[in-house]
Amino acid sequence: TEITSGSILGRISFQGYDGSAGTGWASNTTNGVVSYAAENWTSTNHGSHLAFLSTPTGSITGTEIMRISSAGDVGIGTTSPYAKLSVTNTGSGPSFIVEDSTSPDASPFVITASGDVGVGTSTPSVKFVSVGNALVYTSNPQLAFGSDSIPNQWTLQAIDSDQRFRIFGAAAERFTIDTNGDVGIGTTSPYAKLSVTNTGSGPSFIVEDSTSPDASPFVIDASGNVSVGAVPTLPSLVTI
């Protein structure tokens, strides 16, 4: 008879005696390695997978804990791995952990059952938590916030060519710090400790009280006119 999908091809079983008179030998179906056919066999198709079975503490019922599929994918906690390593965790403990010689380690690398990643912590509370120093090392390294769409992202980036740091948002560079420590707002080439380039019509700098907009602030407008306690009046350079 031809082998059909799901048929057992072979088994390595482990059993032992639990001391019960007459029935003390554990079933050989609860612990071991079983090979199953992954498809109906023909002269050109012999697909198969391996299942690893174990019995939990306090139980006599074996369960599959790991599978190697016909594609070579490994599944832990799942019978249908869809990557080279698929881990399905229905509990509350970590799904993956790397720790030092102290176990449990208080500052490991961990991925929780919810997919949260912790570096230097065993209890990440959001999608990524790093406790300790971190280094982003690549060409023009950047850290982006927002959606996958670039116009909706805000990015912190170090530029290799001139070694400046910038904040890039809404598809434009908004803020830069050059190698001299000069800060530029609206310009990528600051020429003072603070350089503000304003190509619009609104104020370039303003100091106001708790009322905003303040009717009597300190203002420097886009043309360089200065106002103290009043809105700038053109063409006067200083309004008080």
CSV table of N, CA and C in Angstrom, one decimal, residues 75-136:
chain,number,residue,atom,x,y,z
A,75,GLY,N,10.1,24.2,13.9
A,75,GLY,CA,9.0,24.8,14.6
A,75,GLY,C,9.0,24.4,16.1
A,76,ILE,N,9.0,25.3,17.0
A,76,ILE,CA,8.9,25.0,18.4
A,76,ILE,C,7.6,25.6,18.9
A,77,GLY,N,6.7,24.7,19.4
A,77,GLY,CA,5.4,25.1,19.8
A,77,GLY,C,4.4,25.3,18.7
A,78,THR,N,4.8,24.9,17.5
A,78,THR,CA,3.9,24.9,16.3
A,78,THR,C,4.2,23.7,15.4
A,79,THR,N,3.2,23.2,14.7
A,79,THR,CA,3.4,22.1,13.8
A,79,THR,C,3.5,22.6,12.4
A,80,SER,N,3.4,24.0,12.2
A,80,SER,CA,3.5,24.6,10.8
A,80,SER,C,4.5,25.7,10.8
A,81,PRO,N,5.8,25.4,11.0
A,81,PRO,CA,6.8,26.5,10.9
A,81,PRO,C,6.8,27.1,9.5
A,82,TYR,N,6.9,28.5,9.5
A,82,TYR,CA,6.9,29.2,8.2
A,82,TYR,C,8.2,30.0,8.1
A,83,ALA,N,9.2,29.7,8.9
A,83,ALA,CA,10.5,30.3,8.7
A,83,ALA,C,11.5,29.3,9.2
A,84,LYS,N,12.8,29.5,9.0
A,84,LYS,CA,13.8,28.6,9.4
A,84,LYS,C,13.7,28.2,10.9
A,85,LEU,N,13.3,29.2,11.7
A,85,LEU,CA,13.0,28.9,13.1
A,85,LEU,C,11.7,29.7,13.4
A,86,SER,N,10.6,28.9,13.7
A,86,SER,CA,9.3,29.5,14.1
A,86,SER,C,9.1,29.1,15.6
A,87,VAL,N,8.8,30.1,16.4
A,87,VAL,CA,8.5,29.8,17.8
A,87,VAL,C,7.1,30.4,18.1
A,88,THR,N,6.2,29.5,18.6
A,88,THR,CA,4.9,29.9,19.0
A,88,THR,C,4.8,29.7,20.5
A,89,ASN,N,4.6,30.8,21.2
A,89,ASN,CA,4.6,30.8,22.7
A,89,ASN,C,3.2,31.2,23.2
A,90,THR,N,2.4,30.3,23.7
A,90,THR,CA,1.1,30.6,24.2
A,90,THR,C,1.1,30.9,25.7
A,91,GLY,N,2.3,30.9,26.3
A,91,GLY,CA,2.4,31.2,27.7
A,91,GLY,C,2.8,32.6,28.0
A,92,SER,N,3.4,32.8,29.2
A,92,SER,CA,3.8,34.2,29.6
A,92,SER,C,5.3,34.3,29.7
A,93,GLY,N,6.0,33.2,29.6
A,93,GLY,CA,7.5,33.3,29.7
A,93,GLY,C,8.1,33.8,28.4
A,94,PRO,N,9.4,34.0,28.4
A,94,PRO,CA,10.1,34.5,27.2
A,94,PRO,C,10.1,33.4,26.1
A,95,SER,N,10.1,33.9,24.9
A,95,SER,CA,10.2,33.0,23.7
A,95,SER,C,11.6,32.7,23.4
A,96,PHE,N,12.5,33.6,23.6
A,96,PHE,CA,14.0,33.5,23.3
A,96,PHE,C,14.8,34.3,24.3
A,97,ILE,N,15.9,33.7,24.7
A,97,ILE,CA,16.7,34.4,25.7
A,97,ILE,C,18.2,34.0,25.5
A,98,VAL,N,19.1,35.0,25.6
A,98,VAL,CA,20.5,34.8,25.7
A,98,VAL,C,21.0,35.3,27.0
A,99,GLU,N,21.7,34.5,27.8
A,99,GLU,CA,22.2,35.0,29.1
A,99,GLU,C,23.6,34.5,29.4
A,100,ASP,N,24.2,35.1,30.4
A,100,ASP,CA,25.5,34.7,30.8
A,100,ASP,C,25.5,33.5,31.7
A,101,SER,N,26.6,33.2,32.4
A,101,SER,CA,26.7,32.0,33.2
A,101,SER,C,25.7,32.1,34.4
A,102,THR,N,25.2,33.3,34.7
A,102,THR,CA,24.2,33.4,35.8
A,102,THR,C,22.8,33.2,35.2
A,103,SER,N,22.1,32.2,35.6
A,103,SER,CA,20.8,31.9,35.1
A,103,SER,C,19.8,31.7,36.2
A,104,PRO,N,18.7,32.4,36.3
A,104,PRO,CA,18.3,33.4,35.3
A,104,PRO,C,19.1,34.7,35.4
A,105,ASP,N,19.4,35.2,34.3
A,105,ASP,CA,20.2,36.5,34.2
A,105,ASP,C,19.3,37.7,34.3
A,106,ALA,N,19.7,38.7,35.1
A,106,ALA,CA,18.8,39.8,35.2
A,106,ALA,C,19.0,40.8,34.1
A,107,SER,N,20.0,40.7,33.2
A,107,SER,CA,20.2,41.6,32.1
A,107,SER,C,20.5,40.9,30.8
A,108,PRO,N,19.6,40.0,30.4
A,108,PRO,CA,19.9,39.2,29.2
A,108,PRO,C,19.5,39.9,27.9
A,109,PHE,N,19.6,39.2,26.8
A,109,PHE,CA,18.9,39.5,25.5
A,109,PHE,C,17.6,38.7,25.5
A,110,VAL,N,16.5,39.2,25.4
A,110,VAL,CA,15.2,38.5,25.5
A,110,VAL,C,14.2,38.9,24.5
A,111,ILE,N,13.4,38.0,24.0
A,111,ILE,CA,12.2,38.2,23.2
A,111,ILE,C,11.1,37.6,23.9
A,112,THR,N,10.1,38.4,24.3
A,112,THR,CA,9.0,37.9,25.1
A,112,THR,C,7.9,37.2,24.2
A,113,ALA,N,6.9,36.6,24.9
A,113,ALA,CA,5.8,36.0,24.2
A,113,ALA,C,5.0,37.0,23.3
A,114,SER,N,5.1,38.3,23.7
A,114,SER,CA,4.4,39.3,23.0
A,114,SER,C,5.2,39.9,21.8
A,115,GLY,N,6.5,39.5,21.7
A,115,GLY,CA,7.4,40.0,20.7
A,115,GLY,C,8.2,41.2,21.1
A,116,ASP,N,8.1,41.6,22.4
A,116,ASP,CA,8.9,42.7,22.9
A,116,ASP,C,10.3,42.2,23.0
A,117,VAL,N,11.3,43.1,22.7
A,117,VAL,CA,12.7,42.8,22.7
A,117,VAL,C,13.4,43.6,23.9
A,118,GLY,N,14.1,42.9,24.7
A,118,GLY,CA,14.9,43.5,25.8
A,118,GLY,C,16.3,43.3,25.6
A,119,VAL,N,17.2,44.3,25.7
A,119,VAL,CA,18.6,44.2,25.7
A,119,VAL,C,19.1,44.7,27.0
A,120,GLY,N,19.7,43.9,27.8
A,120,GLY,CA,20.1,44.3,29.2
A,120,GLY,C,19.0,44.3,30.2
A,121,THR,N,17.8,43.8,29.8
A,121,THR,CA,16.7,43.7,30.8
A,121,THR,C,15.9,42.5,30.4
A,122,SER,N,15.3,41.8,31.4
A,122,SER,CA,14.5,40.7,31.2
A,122,SER,C,13.0,41.0,31.2
A,123,THR,N,12.7,42.3,31.3
A,123,THR,CA,11.3,42.7,31.4
A,123,THR,C,11.0,43.9,30.5
A,124,PRO,N,11.2,43.8,29.2
A,124,PRO,CA,10.9,44.9,28.3
A,124,PRO,C,9.4,45.2,28.4
A,125,SER,N,9.0,46.5,28.5
A,125,SER,CA,7.6,46.9,28.6
A,125,SER,C,7.0,47.4,27.3
A,126,VAL,N,7.9,47.6,26.3
A,126,VAL,CA,7.4,48.1,25.0
A,126,VAL,C,8.2,47.3,24.0
A,127,LYS,N,8.0,47.6,22.7
A,127,LYS,CA,8.5,46.7,21.6
A,127,LYS,C,10.1,46.6,21.7
A,128,PHE,N,10.8,47.7,22.1
A,128,PHE,CA,12.2,47.6,22.3
A,128,PHE,C,12.7,48.4,23.5
A,129,VAL,N,13.4,47.7,24.3
A,129,VAL,CA,14.0,48.4,25.5
A,129,VAL,C,15.5,48.0,25.6
A,130,SER,N,16.4,49.0,25.7
A,130,SER,CA,17.8,48.8,25.8
A,130,SER,C,18.3,49.4,27.1
A,131,VAL,N,18.9,48.7,28.0
A,131,VAL,CA,19.4,49.2,29.3
A,131,VAL,C,20.9,49.1,29.1
A,132,GLY,N,21.6,50.3,29.1
A,132,GLY,CA,23.0,50.3,28.9
A,132,GLY,C,23.3,51.1,27.6
A,133,ASN,N,24.6,51.2,27.2
A,133,ASN,CA,25.0,51.9,26.0
A,133,ASN,C,24.6,51.1,24.8
A,134,ALA,N,24.4,51.8,23.7
A,134,ALA,CA,24.1,51.2,22.4
A,134,ALA,C,24.8,51.9,21.3
A,135,LEU,N,25.2,51.2,20.3
A,135,LEU,CA,26.0,51.8,19.1
A,135,LEU,C,25.3,51.4,17.8
A,136,VAL,N,25.0,52.4,17.0
A,136,VAL,CA,24.5,52.2,15.7
A,136,VAL,C,25.7,52.5,14.7
